Short mmCIF file of C-alpha atoms in Angstrom, two decimals:
data_model
loop_
_atom_site.label_atom_id
_atom_site.label_comp_id
_atom_site.label_asym_id
_atom_site.label_seq_id
_atom_site.Cartn_x
_atom_site.Cartn_y
_atom_site.Cartn_z
CA UNK A 727 12.66 -6.39 25.60
CA UNK A 728 9.29 -7.74 24.58
CA UNK A 729 7.74 -7.06 21.22
CA UNK A 730 4.28 -5.53 21.09
CA UNK A 731 1.64 -6.11 18.44
CA UNK A 732 2.69 -2.86 16.77
CA UNK A 733 6.27 -4.14 16.62
CA UNK A 734 5.10 -7.33 14.92
CA UNK A 735 2.95 -5.35 12.48
CA UNK A 736 5.83 -3.00 11.65
CA UNK A 737 8.21 -5.90 11.14
CA UNK A 738 5.61 -7.69 9.02
CA UNK A 739 5.21 -4.63 6.81
CA UNK A 740 8.99 -4.48 6.37
CA UNK A 741 9.05 -8.17 5.36
CA UNK A 742 6.23 -7.47 2.88
CA UNK A 743 8.25 -4.53 1.53
CA UNK A 744 11.30 -6.76 1.06
CA UNK A 745 9.21 -9.33 -0.81
CA UNK A 746 7.71 -6.60 -2.98
CA UNK A 747 11.21 -5.23 -3.71
CA UNK A 748 12.36 -8.72 -4.69
CA UNK A 749 9.40 -9.08 -7.04
CA UNK A 750 10.09 -5.64 -8.56
CA UNK A 751 13.73 -6.58 -9.09
CA UNK A 752 12.54 -9.41 -11.35
CA UNK A 753 11.02 -6.94 -13.83
CA UNK A 754 13.17 -7.20 -16.97
CA UNK A 755 15.22 -4.21 -18.08
CA UNK A 756 14.39 -3.05 -21.59
CA UNK A 757 16.52 -1.11 -24.02
CA UNK A 758 13.52 1.22 -24.34
CA UNK A 759 13.37 1.93 -20.58
CA UNK A 760 13.61 5.47 -19.33
CA UNK A 761 15.96 6.56 -16.54
CA UNK A 762 13.56 5.30 -13.85
CA UNK A 763 12.84 1.96 -15.53
CA UNK A 764 9.76 -0.24 -15.28
CA UNK A 765 10.80 -1.33 -11.81
CA UNK A 766 11.11 2.24 -10.49
CA UNK A 767 7.54 2.77 -9.25
CA UNK A 768 7.24 -0.66 -7.59
CA UNK A 769 10.60 -0.17 -5.87
CA UNK A 770 9.50 3.27 -4.64
CA UNK A 771 6.38 1.65 -3.18
CA UNK A 772 8.55 -1.00 -1.51
CA UNK A 773 10.72 1.72 0.03
CA UNK A 774 7.64 3.59 1.24
CA UNK A 775 6.27 0.39 2.82
CA UNK A 776 9.60 -0.32 4.52
CA UNK A 777 9.81 3.23 5.87
CA UNK A 778 6.24 3.03 7.22
CA UNK A 779 6.99 -0.29 8.92
CA UNK A 780 10.20 1.06 10.42
CA UNK A 781 8.43 4.22 11.62
CA UNK A 782 5.78 2.09 13.31
CA UNK A 783 8.46 0.11 15.15
CA UNK A 784 10.33 3.27 16.16
CA UNK A 785 7.11 4.99 17.31
CA UNK A 786 6.22 1.91 19.34
CA UNK A 787 9.64 1.96 21.00
CA UNK A 788 9.39 5.69 21.79
CA UNK A 789 5.90 5.76 23.28
CA UNK A 790 5.72 5.41 27.05
CA UNK A 791 4.72 1.98 28.34
CA UNK A 792 1.52 2.16 30.39
CA UNK A 793 1.47 0.71 33.89
CA UNK A 794 0.47 -2.92 33.99
CA UNK A 795 1.32 -5.51 31.36
CA UNK A 796 2.67 -3.07 28.78
CA UNK A 797 -0.28 -3.46 26.40
CA UNK A 798 -3.07 -0.97 25.82
CA UNK A 799 -5.80 -1.30 28.38
CA UNK A 800 -8.56 -0.89 25.81
CA UNK A 801 -11.44 -3.32 25.55
CA UNK A 802 -10.13 -6.51 23.86
CA UNK A 803 -13.11 -6.58 21.48
CA UNK A 804 -12.36 -3.02 20.32
CA UNK A 805 -8.66 -3.86 19.91
CA UNK A 806 -9.56 -6.97 17.88
CA UNK A 807 -11.88 -5.00 15.57
CA UNK A 808 -9.20 -2.32 15.13
CA UNK A 809 -6.55 -4.91 14.31
CA UNK A 810 -8.86 -6.66 11.85
CA UNK A 811 -9.64 -3.34 10.12
CA UNK A 812 -5.92 -2.62 9.78
CA UNK A 813 -5.31 -6.13 8.44
CA UNK A 814 -8.09 -5.52 5.90
CA UNK A 815 -6.31 -2.40 4.65
CA UNK A 816 -3.03 -4.31 4.34
CA UNK A 817 -4.86 -7.07 2.45
CA UNK A 818 -6.31 -4.44 0.10
CA UNK A 819 -2.84 -3.10 -0.60
CA UNK A 820 -1.63 -6.64 -1.21
CA UNK A 821 -4.47 -7.19 -3.69
CA UNK A 822 -3.48 -3.95 -5.42
CA UNK A 823 0.11 -5.16 -5.72
CA UNK A 824 -1.03 -8.48 -7.21
CA UNK A 825 -3.55 -6.92 -9.61
CA UNK A 826 -1.31 -4.03 -10.73
CA UNK A 827 0.55 -5.90 -13.49
CA UNK A 828 -2.65 -7.55 -14.69
CA UNK A 829 -5.08 -4.61 -14.63
CA UNK A 830 -2.55 -1.83 -15.12
CA UNK A 831 -1.78 1.18 -12.97
CA UNK A 832 -4.80 3.41 -13.78
CA UNK A 833 -7.45 0.73 -13.23
CA UNK A 834 -5.73 -0.90 -10.23
CA UNK A 835 -5.28 2.49 -8.55
CA UNK A 836 -8.90 3.45 -9.24
CA UNK A 837 -10.02 0.19 -7.62
CA UNK A 838 -7.71 0.84 -4.67
CA UNK A 839 -9.07 4.37 -4.18
CA UNK A 840 -12.68 3.20 -4.39
CA UNK A 841 -12.08 0.09 -2.32
CA UNK A 842 -10.40 1.98 0.53
CA UNK A 843 -13.18 4.57 0.52
CA UNK A 844 -15.90 1.91 0.71
CA UNK A 845 -13.91 -0.02 3.33
CA UNK A 846 -13.68 3.21 5.34
CA UNK A 847 -17.45 3.61 5.29
CA UNK A 848 -18.20 5.63 2.16
CA UNK A 849 -21.32 4.68 0.26
CA UNK A 850 -20.72 3.22 -3.19
CA UNK A 851 -22.20 5.80 -5.55
CA UNK A 852 -21.67 7.16 -9.04
CA UNK A 853 -19.77 10.08 -7.46
CA UNK A 854 -17.36 7.73 -5.70
CA UNK A 855 -16.85 5.73 -8.89
CA UNK A 856 -16.09 8.97 -10.76
CA UNK A 857 -13.67 10.14 -8.07
CA UNK A 858 -11.84 6.79 -8.12
CA UNK A 859 -11.67 6.76 -11.94
CA UNK A 860 -10.46 10.36 -12.13
CA UNK A 861 -7.93 9.67 -9.36
CA UNK A 862 -6.50 6.64 -11.15
CA UNK A 863 -6.29 8.51 -14.43
CA UNK A 864 -4.86 11.68 -12.86
CA UNK A 865 -2.09 9.82 -11.05
CA UNK A 866 -1.27 7.86 -14.21
CA UNK A 867 -1.11 11.07 -16.26
CA UNK A 868 1.08 12.73 -13.64
CA UNK A 869 3.56 9.88 -13.31
CA UNK A 870 3.52 8.45 -16.85
CA UNK A 871 3.12 11.58 -18.94
CA UNK A 872 4.43 14.44 -16.80
CA UNK A 873 7.27 12.66 -14.98
CA UNK A 874 7.93 10.05 -17.68
CA UNK A 875 7.75 7.08 -15.30
CA UNK A 876 6.88 3.87 -17.12
CA UNK A 877 3.86 2.35 -15.39
CA UNK A 878 2.21 -0.92 -16.40
CA UNK A 879 -0.98 -0.65 -18.42
CA UNK A 880 -1.89 -4.26 -17.72
CA UNK A 881 -1.79 -7.49 -19.65
CA UNK A 882 -5.30 -6.94 -20.97
CA UNK A 883 -4.35 -3.75 -22.85
CA UNK A 884 -3.16 -4.19 -26.46
#
């Protein structure tokens, strides 16, 4: 059995998820923690990443192999651009994971929302900035206030 590019990407995402889980496990437990704990949200993200990677591998295994060499017969330049775009999205998520403890959940998520939109072709505008800011704040309010999940506010916040 040969591994395709999608297999390698799926396995890479699962390795990234394991590393993210390991980093989340290093978050100290506080006596003031809620039932979820400070490591709850990062561990949920690690699980989601691992599931997405595993689903990609399973989907790759289930799709029929085209005649020929087993790879897509698309133009190599198009395939390269597509792979680079996907790698850019993964890099953006990695930057989010690194910046999350520093900037805090609301700001890091707002930057992720805006960054993915601009990366996808949206024009940077005051409307997009407002949507990203409202999205970051809304998700923080939902998780932190409504569900009671402790999310980092960043090292720059007092």
